[in-house]
Amino acid sequence: MAQVPQTFFDALAVRTWCGLALDALGRSREEIDAINVYPVADGDTGTNLYLTVESAAAAVEAVFTGHRAGGNQEPTLADAVRAMAHGALIGARGNSGTILAQLLRGMAQVLTGDGAPAHADGDGLRLALRHAAESARQAVAHPVEGTVLTVASAAADAADDAGGDCAAVTRAAYEGARAALAETPARLAVLRRAGVVDAGGRGLVAVLAALVETFTGEAPRGLPAVGGPWSGSVRAAGPGLHARVEHVDAPADDGAPECADHGGAPQPGGPAFEVIYLLEAGDEAVARLRERLDGLGDSLVVVGGDGLWNVHVHVDDAGAAVEAGVEAGRPYRIRITHFGAGDVHTTGAEPPAPGERAQRAVVAVVPGEGLAGLYTEAGATTVLARPGEPPASGELVQALRRAHAREVVLLPNDADLRHTAAAAAEQARAEGIRVALIPTRSAVQGIAALAVHEPERRFDEDVVAMTSAAGATRYAEVTVAERQSWTMAGICQAGDVLGLVDGDVAVIGQDVTATAEAVLDRMLSAGGELVTLVLGDEAPETVAARLETRVREGYLAVDTVTYHGGRQGALLLIGVE
């Protein structure tokens, strides 16, 4: 369906572009995965790009929602591109996804800051595309031609030569990228031997096609499928095989640097692990980290700035790569993948054993490292959701696959993740996994469900018991208001302590402990047998002891259990069963 074209690059254009790019990558994801042979032939470039853009699009949507909820006008261009870049940064996956995040950050750097325009015209968009290509190259330790970097540079070059409005600039950028993509097999020997174009570059062409559609209302004609025409003729391979490029006029093998051959594993002697993490650190520490990681492995990409970075590297010693991050600052959302062995989260899930699947597993979204450890000890596969960084549906699908079971119980533990979890469950079901989604709205409800989980009984009976336990658990949280707003308990000011019961603000106070006591009294007034307390890192040290004493002295036959949740967003989570 044709889109209503945008005239300028403003917040609405950013939102439209993200949505169209996500749709385009969703359609071509599997095909892009199939031609992924560089830097490692692990068949996930399309998926990684999709997850990266999904995170960017979600961040942009959150900005629009926030402005509407606050009664403000639509967000500015700076608001939207800043959110897009941040969302891509925290959600970046793989080598190509990390580079795409830096491309979007490069654009944002031109379109934000002092004197940023309310909207960008063709000249502004040209500058943004140029800075995007240059910043992406700077983020890669050893740039290689014939990759997404080549395609990005060609798009910027073509945009520089184009005149006119945003539509003309984006058409030129797309055509330049498309032509450069066709030549990637001639520039990189591993692509030439495999008979494919660069997978990351193919994904960028799809993203640029979405940008053309944003400003013209229609997708560009000749938009290449993976099996479409490049510099020569291309035929689509059969299922599970690569789409191959035929009749490419390529020079002899030029000894271009490579990490992988056409097979599905790294070359002999190549790095065994992919390590990715977000890092809070200063510029000087990151400069030292680059040198350290460059000596440990290859495919090093470090993107970001302003204290937050996304680090990607291929190494043999994954522990050393993580330790280097610890020395530089605070790494988190650490992801370690053994090439050919599937995805491994450091939240405790082990790589699935090859061969036979387990009969049943539990996958749970958890808001902090402490709870991740607790859930893992109970046998669950966990997905860590940090404050302001909810997992995307693709990440939940990966976790469902990683559980390596015929039957999986999914605990989203957040009311806002209901639709995301449902979409992930549907995709997993289409892949032959039996998934039951229990609509847990808090991690304490998930704890209650997990406590009655029995893998040996019938699946339906287990799901009913877990659902009943979760539903019988009232949940609350104590947090701090970020801004003035209307609530069910009245008007709160920024800095007020809020006590939310079952999702609604019930108490507004000034002291964390006093507010927590008021919330607990309100919950126990309806009865209860067990109180679960989950403390965040920023909660007062004395609050748990005060609440435990209050329960012991004021409510007979009610037990209390306390856990430490880590950096979970809320100061305190409370469950009453």
PDB file of C-alpha atoms in Angstrom, residues 148-433:
ATOM      1  CA  VAL A 148      28.077  -2.619   4.672  1.00  0.00           C
ATOM      2  CA  LEU A 149      30.658   0.151   5.155  1.00  0.00           C
ATOM      3  CA  THR A 150      31.249   0.271   1.388  1.00  0.00           C
ATOM      4  CA  VAL A 151      27.523   0.395   0.734  1.00  0.00           C
ATOM      5  CA  ALA A 152      27.028   3.212   3.264  1.00  0.00           C
ATOM      6  CA  SER A 153      29.867   5.257   1.758  1.00  0.00           C
ATOM      7  CA  ALA A 154      28.461   4.803  -1.744  1.00  0.00           C
ATOM      8  CA  ALA A 155      25.038   5.964  -0.555  1.00  0.00           C
ATOM      9  CA  ALA A 156      26.592   9.098   0.959  1.00  0.00           C
ATOM     10  CA  ASP A 157      28.637   9.778  -2.205  1.00  0.00           C
ATOM     11  CA  ALA A 158      25.543   9.503  -4.400  1.00  0.00           C
ATOM     12  CA  ALA A 159      23.574  11.742  -2.039  1.00  0.00           C
ATOM     13  CA  ASP A 160      26.364  14.349  -2.192  1.00  0.00           C
ATOM     14  CA  ASP A 161      26.032  14.478  -5.981  1.00  0.00           C
ATOM     15  CA  ALA A 162      22.242  14.783  -5.903  1.00  0.00           C
ATOM     16  CA  GLY A 163      20.379  18.057  -5.821  1.00  0.00           C
ATOM     17  CA  GLY A 164      16.844  18.800  -4.786  1.00  0.00           C
ATOM     18  CA  ASP A 165      14.617  17.801  -1.892  1.00  0.00           C
ATOM     19  CA  CYS A 166      14.638  14.862   0.492  1.00  0.00           C
ATOM     20  CA  ALA A 167      12.971  12.576  -2.033  1.00  0.00           C
ATOM     21  CA  ALA A 168      15.689  13.241  -4.630  1.00  0.00           C
ATOM     22  CA  VAL A 169      18.459  12.766  -2.081  1.00  0.00           C
ATOM     23  CA  THR A 170      17.089   9.478  -0.805  1.00  0.00           C
ATOM     24  CA  ARG A 171      16.538   8.109  -4.318  1.00  0.00           C
ATOM     25  CA  ALA A 172      20.145   8.900  -5.182  1.00  0.00           C
ATOM     26  CA  ALA A 173      21.424   7.360  -1.941  1.00  0.00           C
ATOM     27  CA  TYR A 174      19.408   4.201  -2.548  1.00  0.00           C
ATOM     28  CA  GLU A 175      20.622   3.806  -6.132  1.00  0.00           C
ATOM     29  CA  GLY A 176      24.221   4.409  -5.068  1.00  0.00           C
ATOM     30  CA  ALA A 177      23.914   1.814  -2.322  1.00  0.00           C
ATOM     31  CA  ARG A 178      22.275  -0.676  -4.660  1.00  0.00           C
ATOM     32  CA  ALA A 179      25.057  -0.329  -7.228  1.00  0.00           C
ATOM     33  CA  ALA A 180      27.737  -0.703  -4.553  1.00  0.00           C
ATOM     34  CA  LEU A 181      26.027  -3.800  -3.186  1.00  0.00           C
ATOM     35  CA  ALA A 182      26.165  -5.418  -6.618  1.00  0.00           C
ATOM     36  CA  GLU A 183      29.947  -4.951  -6.618  1.00  0.00           C
ATOM     37  CA  THR A 184      30.616  -6.382  -3.153  1.00  0.00           C
ATOM     38  CA  PRO A 185      31.536  -9.866  -4.485  1.00  0.00           C
ATOM     39  CA  ALA A 186      34.236  -8.240  -6.626  1.00  0.00           C
ATOM     40  CA  ARG A 187      35.707  -6.530  -3.557  1.00  0.00           C
ATOM     41  CA  LEU A 188      35.641  -9.338  -1.003  1.00  0.00           C
ATOM     42  CA  ALA A 189      36.936 -12.772  -1.887  1.00  0.00           C
ATOM     43  CA  VAL A 190      34.789 -14.676   0.605  1.00  0.00           C
ATOM     44  CA  LEU A 191      31.656 -13.273  -1.024  1.00  0.00           C
ATOM     45  CA  ARG A 192      32.949 -14.078  -4.489  1.00  0.00           C
ATOM     46  CA  ARG A 193      33.698 -17.695  -3.575  1.00  0.00           C
ATOM     47  CA  ALA A 194      30.269 -18.082  -1.966  1.00  0.00           C
ATOM     48  CA  GLY A 195      28.561 -16.381  -4.900  1.00  0.00           C
ATOM     49  CA  VAL A 196      26.645 -13.898  -2.729  1.00  0.00           C
ATOM     50  CA  VAL A 197      26.474 -10.172  -2.036  1.00  0.00           C
ATOM     51  CA  ASP A 198      27.229  -8.813   1.421  1.00  0.00           C
ATOM     52  CA  ALA A 199      24.377  -9.560   3.809  1.00  0.00           C
ATOM     53  CA  GLY A 200      24.835  -6.428   5.920  1.00  0.00           C
ATOM     54  CA  GLY A 201      24.944  -4.269   2.807  1.00  0.00           C
ATOM     55  CA  ARG A 202      21.770  -5.947   1.540  1.00  0.00           C
ATOM     56  CA  GLY A 203      20.060  -5.051   4.803  1.00  0.00           C
ATOM     57  CA  LEU A 204      21.176  -1.417   4.511  1.00  0.00           C
ATOM     58  CA  VAL A 205      19.736  -1.257   0.991  1.00  0.00           C
ATOM     59  CA  ALA A 206      16.386  -2.363   2.419  1.00  0.00           C
ATOM     60  CA  VAL A 207      16.598   0.346   5.097  1.00  0.00           C
ATOM     61  CA  LEU A 208      17.379   2.992   2.462  1.00  0.00           C
ATOM     62  CA  ALA A 209      14.511   1.742   0.292  1.00  0.00           C
ATOM     63  CA  ALA A 210      12.242   2.381   3.278  1.00  0.00           C
ATOM     64  CA  LEU A 211      13.633   5.926   3.453  1.00  0.00           C
ATOM     65  CA  VAL A 212      12.763   6.442  -0.222  1.00  0.00           C
ATOM     66  CA  GLU A 213       9.232   5.214   0.452  1.00  0.00           C
ATOM     67  CA  THR A 214       8.983   7.643   3.366  1.00  0.00           C
ATOM     68  CA  PHE A 215       9.511  10.627   1.051  1.00  0.00           C
ATOM     69  CA  THR A 216       7.889   9.366  -2.161  1.00  0.00           C
ATOM     70  CA  GLY A 217       4.994   7.308  -0.857  1.00  0.00           C
ATOM     71  CA  GLU A 218       6.079   4.245  -2.823  1.00  0.00           C
ATOM     72  CA  ALA A 219       8.832   1.682  -2.533  1.00  0.00           C
ATOM     73  CA  PRO A 220      11.480   2.188  -5.244  1.00  0.00           C
ATOM     74  CA  ARG A 221      11.013   0.112  -8.341  1.00  0.00           C
ATOM     75  CA  GLY A 222      13.583  -2.555  -8.793  1.00  0.00           C
ATOM     76  CA  LEU A 223      13.918  -3.052  -5.046  1.00  0.00           C
ATOM     77  CA  PRO A 224      16.084  -6.162  -5.027  1.00  0.00           C
ATOM     78  CA  ALA A 225      15.041  -9.348  -3.384  1.00  0.00           C
ATOM     79  CA  VAL A 226      17.992 -11.448  -2.378  1.00  0.00           C
ATOM     80  CA  GLY A 227      17.357 -13.421  -5.516  1.00  0.00           C
ATOM     81  CA  GLY A 228      16.993 -10.319  -7.704  1.00  0.00           C
ATOM     82  CA  PRO A 229      19.413  -8.960 -10.327  1.00  0.00           C
ATOM     83  CA  TRP A 230      22.726  -7.520  -9.191  1.00  0.00           C
ATOM     84  CA  SER A 231      25.682  -6.816 -11.449  1.00  0.00           C
ATOM     85  CA  GLY A 232      24.958 -10.079 -13.179  1.00  0.00           C
ATOM     86  CA  SER A 233      22.140 -12.584 -13.045  1.00  0.00           C
ATOM     87  CA  VAL A 234      21.234 -14.187  -9.755  1.00  0.00           C
ATOM     88  CA  ARG A 235      19.264 -17.300  -9.061  1.00  0.00           C
ATOM     89  CA  ALA A 236      17.651 -18.185  -5.759  1.00  0.00           C
ATOM     90  CA  ALA A 237      19.020 -21.327  -4.202  1.00  0.00           C
ATOM     91  CA  GLY A 238      16.932 -24.043  -2.674  1.00  0.00           C
ATOM     92  CA  PRO A 239      15.854 -24.136   0.970  1.00  0.00           C
ATOM     93  CA  GLY A 240      18.730 -23.751   3.367  1.00  0.00           C
ATOM     94  CA  LEU A 241      21.161 -22.746   0.597  1.00  0.00           C
ATOM     95  CA  HIS A 242      22.582 -19.362  -0.286  1.00  0.00           C
ATOM     96  CA  ALA A 243      21.178 -17.214  -3.085  1.00  0.00           C
ATOM     97  CA  ARG A 244      24.039 -17.203  -5.572  1.00  0.00           C
ATOM     98  CA  VAL A 245      25.440 -14.493  -7.851  1.00  0.00           C
ATOM     99  CA  GLU A 246      26.449 -15.595 -11.316  1.00  0.00           C
ATOM    100  CA  HIS A 247      28.579 -13.873 -13.987  1.00  0.00           C
ATOM    101  CA  VAL A 248      30.157 -11.328 -11.660  1.00  0.00           C
ATOM    102  CA  ASP A 249      33.193  -9.768 -13.303  1.00  0.00           C
ATOM    103  CA  ALA A 250      35.601 -10.122 -10.421  1.00  0.00           C
ATOM    104  CA  PRO A 251      39.373  -9.892 -10.191  1.00  0.00           C
ATOM    105  CA  ALA A 252      41.399 -12.797  -9.000  1.00  0.00           C
ATOM    106  CA  ASP A 253      41.564 -13.488  -5.285  1.00  0.00           C
ATOM    107  CA  ASP A 254      43.163 -10.375  -3.842  1.00  0.00           C
ATOM    108  CA  GLY A 255      43.840 -11.722  -0.397  1.00  0.00           C
ATOM    109  CA  ALA A 256      41.136  -9.568   1.206  1.00  0.00           C
ATOM    110  CA  PRO A 257      40.916 -10.123   4.952  1.00  0.00           C
ATOM    111  CA  GLU A 258      38.352 -12.695   5.942  1.00  0.00           C
ATOM    112  CA  CYS A 259      37.051 -14.344   9.106  1.00  0.00           C
ATOM    113  CA  ALA A 260      35.036 -17.188   7.656  1.00  0.00           C
ATOM    114  CA  ASP A 261      34.737 -19.386   4.633  1.00  0.00           C
ATOM    115  CA  HIS A 262      31.540 -20.586   3.025  1.00  0.00           C
ATOM    116  CA  GLY A 263      30.878 -23.049   5.803  1.00  0.00           C
ATOM    117  CA  GLY A 264      28.766 -22.504   8.883  1.00  0.00           C
ATOM    118  CA  ALA A 265      31.645 -22.227  11.335  1.00  0.00           C
ATOM    119  CA  PRO A 266      34.682 -20.002  11.674  1.00  0.00           C
ATOM    120  CA  GLN A 267      37.799 -20.882   9.760  1.00  0.00           C
ATOM    121  CA  PRO A 268      40.291 -23.040  11.635  1.00  0.00           C
ATOM    122  CA  GLY A 269      42.104 -20.801  14.066  1.00  0.00           C
ATOM    123  CA  GLY A 270      39.413 -18.113  13.912  1.00  0.00           C
ATOM    124  CA  PRO A 271      37.761 -16.699  17.036  1.00  0.00           C
ATOM    125  CA  ALA A 272      35.230 -19.000  18.661  1.00  0.00           C
ATOM    126  CA  PHE A 273      32.998 -16.479  20.437  1.00  0.00           C
ATOM    127  CA  GLU A 274      31.051 -13.339  19.661  1.00  0.00           C
ATOM    128  CA  VAL A 275      30.865 -11.010  22.673  1.00  0.00           C
ATOM    129  CA  ILE A 276      28.488  -8.049  22.831  1.00  0.00           C
ATOM    130  CA  TYR A 277      27.689  -5.777  25.746  1.00  0.00           C
ATOM    131  CA  LEU A 278      26.495  -2.326  26.616  1.00  0.00           C
ATOM    132  CA  LEU A 279      29.083  -0.317  28.517  1.00  0.00           C
ATOM    133  CA  GLU A 280      28.847   2.752  30.702  1.00  0.00           C
ATOM    134  CA  ALA A 281      32.288   4.382  30.482  1.00  0.00           C
ATOM    135  CA  GLY A 282      34.135   7.563  29.602  1.00  0.00           C
ATOM    136  CA  ASP A 283      35.872   8.299  26.303  1.00  0.00           C
ATOM    137  CA  GLU A 284      39.406   7.702  27.590  1.00  0.00           C
ATOM    138  CA  ALA A 285      38.509   4.356  29.116  1.00  0.00           C
ATOM    139  CA  VAL A 286      36.852   3.293  25.863  1.00  0.00           C
ATOM    140  CA  ALA A 287      39.940   4.261  23.869  1.00  0.00           C
ATOM    141  CA  ARG A 288      42.012   1.946  26.076  1.00  0.00           C
ATOM    142  CA  LEU A 289      39.333  -0.756  25.752  1.00  0.00           C
ATOM    143  CA  ARG A 290      39.550  -0.607  21.949  1.00  0.00           C
ATOM    144  CA  GLU A 291      43.290  -1.283  22.087  1.00  0.00           C
ATOM    145  CA  ARG A 292      42.813  -4.142  24.529  1.00  0.00           C
ATOM    146  CA  LEU A 293      40.045  -5.837  22.547  1.00  0.00           C
ATOM    147  CA  ASP A 294      41.849  -5.309  19.246  1.00  0.00           C
ATOM    148  CA  GLY A 295      44.651  -7.438  20.640  1.00  0.00           C
ATOM    149  CA  LEU A 296      42.247 -10.145  21.799  1.00  0.00           C
ATOM    150  CA  GLY A 297      40.312 -10.791  18.580  1.00  0.00           C
ATOM    151  CA  ASP A 298      38.807  -9.328  15.422  1.00  0.00           C
ATOM    152  CA  SER A 299      35.573  -7.844  14.017  1.00  0.00           C
ATOM    153  CA  LEU A 300      35.850  -5.159  16.696  1.00  0.00           C
ATOM    154  CA  VAL A 301      33.139  -2.500  16.554  1.00  0.00           C
ATOM    155  CA  VAL A 302      32.620   0.012  19.368  1.00  0.00           C
ATOM    156  CA  VAL A 303      29.767   2.467  18.836  1.00  0.00           C
ATOM    157  CA  GLY A 304      28.066   5.084  20.947  1.00  0.00           C
ATOM    158  CA  GLY A 305      29.223   8.016  23.027  1.00  0.00           C
ATOM    159  CA  ASP A 306      28.139  10.337  25.845  1.00  0.00           C
ATOM    160  CA  GLY A 307      28.942   7.645  28.379  1.00  0.00           C
ATOM    161  CA  LEU A 308      27.025   4.740  26.780  1.00  0.00           C
ATOM    162  CA  TRP A 309      28.605   2.339  24.274  1.00  0.00           C
ATOM    163  CA  ASN A 310      27.799  -0.880  22.474  1.00  0.00           C
ATOM    164  CA  VAL A 311      30.818  -3.171  22.216  1.00  0.00           C
ATOM    165  CA  HIS A 312      31.075  -6.028  19.686  1.00  0.00           C
ATOM    166  CA  VAL A 313      34.088  -8.316  19.178  1.00  0.00           C
ATOM    167  CA  HIS A 314      34.958 -11.862  18.079  1.00  0.00           C
ATOM    168  CA  VAL A 315      37.416 -13.560  20.466  1.00  0.00           C
ATOM    169  CA  ASP A 316      38.633 -16.919  21.691  1.00  0.00           C
ATOM    170  CA  ASP A 317      38.686 -15.772  25.319  1.00  0.00           C
ATOM    171  CA  ALA A 318      35.200 -14.435  26.045  1.00  0.00           C
ATOM    172  CA  GLY A 319      36.006 -13.953  29.718  1.00  0.00           C
ATOM    173  CA  ALA A 320      38.921 -11.680  28.902  1.00  0.00           C
ATOM    174  CA  ALA A 321      36.698  -9.547  26.666  1.00  0.00           C
ATOM    175  CA  VAL A 322      34.180  -9.106  29.464  1.00  0.00           C
ATOM    176  CA  GLU A 323      36.922  -8.416  32.017  1.00  0.00           C
ATOM    177  CA  ALA A 324      38.267  -5.682  29.746  1.00  0.00           C
ATOM    178  CA  GLY A 325      34.835  -4.101  29.850  1.00  0.00           C
ATOM    179  CA  VAL A 326      34.769  -4.290  33.644  1.00  0.00           C
ATOM    180  CA  GLU A 327      38.115  -2.496  33.774  1.00  0.00           C
ATOM    181  CA  ALA A 328      36.793   0.225  31.454  1.00  0.00           C
ATOM    182  CA  GLY A 329      33.469   0.819  33.196  1.00  0.00           C
ATOM    183  CA  ARG A 330      30.220  -1.041  33.851  1.00  0.00           C
ATOM    184  CA  PRO A 331      29.280  -3.630  31.220  1.00  0.00           C
ATOM    185  CA  TYR A 332      25.767  -5.046  31.196  1.00  0.00           C
ATOM    186  CA  ARG A 333      23.316  -6.855  28.889  1.00  0.00           C
ATOM    187  CA  ILE A 334      26.249  -9.119  28.096  1.00  0.00           C
ATOM    188  CA  ARG A 335      25.643 -11.605  25.273  1.00  0.00           C
ATOM    189  CA  ILE A 336      28.124 -14.358  24.459  1.00  0.00           C
ATOM    190  CA  THR A 337      27.569 -16.565  21.421  1.00  0.00           C
ATOM    191  CA  HIS A 338      29.673 -19.614  20.602  1.00  0.00           C
ATOM    192  CA  PHE A 339      29.665 -19.831  16.819  1.00  0.00           C
ATOM    193  CA  GLY A 340      27.701 -22.883  15.815  1.00  0.00           C
ATOM    194  CA  ALA A 341      26.506 -23.523  19.385  1.00  0.00           C
ATOM    195  CA  GLY A 342      23.657 -21.028  19.628  1.00  0.00           C
ATOM    196  CA  ASP A 343      23.104 -18.005  21.809  1.00  0.00           C
ATOM    197  CA  VAL A 344      24.209 -17.810  25.448  1.00  0.00           C
ATOM    198  CA  HIS A 345      23.136 -15.118  27.894  1.00  0.00           C
ATOM    199  CA  THR A 346      25.256 -14.462  30.922  1.00  0.00           C
ATOM    200  CA  THR A 347      22.055 -14.292  32.928  1.00  0.00           C
ATOM    201  CA  GLY A 348      22.639 -17.983  33.450  1.00  0.00           C
ATOM    202  CA  ALA A 349      21.211 -19.920  30.526  1.00  0.00           C
ATOM    203  CA  GLU A 350      23.598 -22.553  29.255  1.00  0.00           C
ATOM    204  CA  PRO A 351      23.826 -23.371  25.563  1.00  0.00           C
ATOM    205  CA  PRO A 352      21.321 -26.060  24.682  1.00  0.00           C
ATOM    206  CA  ALA A 353      22.748 -29.499  24.288  1.00  0.00           C
ATOM    207  CA  PRO A 354      22.668 -30.718  20.713  1.00  0.00           C
ATOM    208  CA  GLY A 355      20.160 -33.345  19.764  1.00  0.00           C
ATOM    209  CA  GLU A 356      17.012 -34.146  21.674  1.00  0.00           C
ATOM    210  CA  ARG A 357      14.983 -31.284  23.116  1.00  0.00           C
ATOM    211  CA  ALA A 358      13.878 -31.188  26.714  1.00  0.00           C
ATOM    212  CA  GLN A 359      10.203 -31.834  27.250  1.00  0.00           C
ATOM    213  CA  ARG A 360       9.424 -28.569  29.057  1.00  0.00           C
ATOM    214  CA  ALA A 361      11.052 -25.262  30.000  1.00  0.00           C
ATOM    215  CA  VAL A 362      10.167 -21.863  31.424  1.00  0.00           C
ATOM    216  CA  VAL A 363      11.245 -18.571  29.824  1.00  0.00           C
ATOM    217  CA  ALA A 364      10.914 -15.451  31.971  1.00  0.00           C
ATOM    218  CA  VAL A 365      11.584 -11.738  31.506  1.00  0.00           C
ATOM    219  CA  VAL A 366      13.242 -10.348  34.641  1.00  0.00           C
ATOM    220  CA  PRO A 367      14.001  -6.718  35.548  1.00  0.00           C
ATOM    221  CA  GLY A 368      17.340  -7.107  37.355  1.00  0.00           C
ATOM    222  CA  GLU A 369      20.454  -9.260  37.673  1.00  0.00           C
ATOM    223  CA  GLY A 370      19.502 -10.486  41.137  1.00  0.00           C
ATOM    224  CA  LEU A 371      16.179 -11.853  39.983  1.00  0.00           C
ATOM    225  CA  ALA A 372      17.826 -13.279  36.886  1.00  0.00           C
ATOM    226  CA  GLY A 373      20.018 -15.369  39.164  1.00  0.00           C
ATOM    227  CA  LEU A 374      17.037 -16.442  41.256  1.00  0.00           C
ATOM    228  CA  TYR A 375      15.001 -17.498  38.226  1.00  0.00           C
ATOM    229  CA  THR A 376      17.987 -19.295  36.703  1.00  0.00           C
ATOM    230  CA  GLU A 377      18.556 -21.281  39.891  1.00  0.00           C
ATOM    231  CA  ALA A 378      14.925 -22.370  39.618  1.00  0.00           C
ATOM    232  CA  GLY A 379      15.622 -23.673  36.115  1.00  0.00           C
ATOM    233  CA  ALA A 380      14.211 -20.855  33.977  1.00  0.00           C
ATOM    234  CA  THR A 381      15.770 -19.347  30.866  1.00  0.00           C
ATOM    235  CA  THR A 382      15.886 -15.612  31.500  1.00  0.00           C
ATOM    236  CA  VAL A 383      15.729 -12.465  29.392  1.00  0.00           C
ATOM    237  CA  LEU A 384      17.063  -9.413  31.203  1.00  0.00           C
ATOM    238  CA  ALA A 385      14.970  -6.234  30.850  1.00  0.00           C
ATOM    239  CA  ARG A 386      16.704  -3.178  32.248  1.00  0.00           C
ATOM    240  CA  PRO A 387      14.835   0.034  33.106  1.00  0.00           C
ATOM    241  CA  GLY A 388      13.669   1.696  29.906  1.00  0.00           C
ATOM    242  CA  GLU A 389      14.986  -1.210  27.815  1.00  0.00           C
ATOM    243  CA  PRO A 390      12.158  -3.729  27.333  1.00  0.00           C
ATOM    244  CA  PRO A 391      13.062  -6.748  25.214  1.00  0.00           C
ATOM    245  CA  ALA A 392      11.792  -6.873  21.643  1.00  0.00           C
ATOM    246  CA  SER A 393       9.684  -9.740  20.339  1.00  0.00           C
ATOM    247  CA  GLY A 394      12.655 -11.117  18.416  1.00  0.00           C
ATOM    248  CA  GLU A 395      14.673 -11.377  21.614  1.00  0.00           C
ATOM    249  CA  LEU A 396      11.863 -13.336  23.263  1.00  0.00           C
ATOM    250  CA  VAL A 397      11.677 -15.646  20.243  1.00  0.00           C
ATOM    251  CA  GLN A 398      15.401 -16.296  20.545  1.00  0.00           C
ATOM    252  CA  ALA A 399      14.954 -17.148  24.226  1.00  0.00           C
ATOM    253  CA  LEU A 400      12.108 -19.552  23.410  1.00  0.00           C
ATOM    254  CA  ARG A 401      14.369 -21.274  20.908  1.00  0.00           C
ATOM    255  CA  ARG A 402      17.297 -21.251  23.329  1.00  0.00           C
ATOM    256  CA  ALA A 403      15.202 -23.070  25.935  1.00  0.00           C
ATOM    257  CA  HIS A 404      15.438 -26.049  23.543  1.00  0.00           C
ATOM    258  CA  ALA A 405      12.197 -27.656  24.691  1.00  0.00           C
ATOM    259  CA  ARG A 406       9.062 -29.017  23.067  1.00  0.00           C
ATOM    260  CA  GLU A 407       6.856 -27.159  25.570  1.00  0.00           C
ATOM    261  CA  VAL A 408       7.629 -23.719  26.984  1.00  0.00           C
ATOM    262  CA  VAL A 409       5.864 -21.582  29.570  1.00  0.00           C
ATOM    263  CA  LEU A 410       6.464 -17.858  28.923  1.00  0.00           C
ATOM    264  CA  LEU A 411       6.352 -15.380  31.827  1.00  0.00           C
ATOM    265  CA  PRO A 412       6.527 -11.754  30.547  1.00  0.00           C
ATOM    266  CA  ASN A 413       6.324 -10.316  34.110  1.00  0.00           C
ATOM    267  CA  ASP A 414       5.216  -6.921  32.775  1.00  0.00           C
ATOM    268  CA  ALA A 415       1.781  -5.778  31.621  1.00  0.00           C
ATOM    269  CA  ASP A 416       3.375  -3.638  28.898  1.00  0.00           C
ATOM    270  CA  LEU A 417       5.007  -6.732  27.372  1.00  0.00           C
ATOM    271  CA  ARG A 418       1.712  -8.524  26.811  1.00  0.00           C
ATOM    272  CA  HIS A 419       1.519  -7.892  23.052  1.00  0.00           C
ATOM    273  CA  THR A 420       5.254  -8.370  22.531  1.00  0.00           C
ATOM    274  CA  ALA A 421       5.153 -11.709  24.340  1.00  0.00           C
ATOM    275  CA  ALA A 422       2.054 -12.796  22.416  1.00  0.00           C
ATOM    276  CA  ALA A 423       3.778 -12.058  19.097  1.00  0.00           C
ATOM    277  CA  ALA A 424       6.845 -14.023  20.186  1.00  0.00           C
ATOM    278  CA  ALA A 425       4.703 -16.955  21.291  1.00  0.00           C
ATOM    279  CA  GLU A 426       2.922 -17.019  17.925  1.00  0.00           C
ATOM    280  CA  GLN A 427       6.197 -17.100  16.023  1.00  0.00           C
ATOM    281  CA  ALA A 428       7.557 -19.880  18.211  1.00  0.00           C
ATOM    282  CA  ARG A 429       4.363 -21.887  17.727  1.00  0.00           C
ATOM    283  CA  ALA A 430       4.796 -21.549  13.978  1.00  0.00           C
ATOM    284  CA  GLU A 431       8.209 -23.171  14.442  1.00  0.00           C
ATOM    285  CA  GLY A 432       6.673 -26.165  16.196  1.00  0.00           C
ATOM    286  CA  ILE A 433       7.190 -25.159  19.831  1.00  0.00           C
TER     287      ILE A 433
END
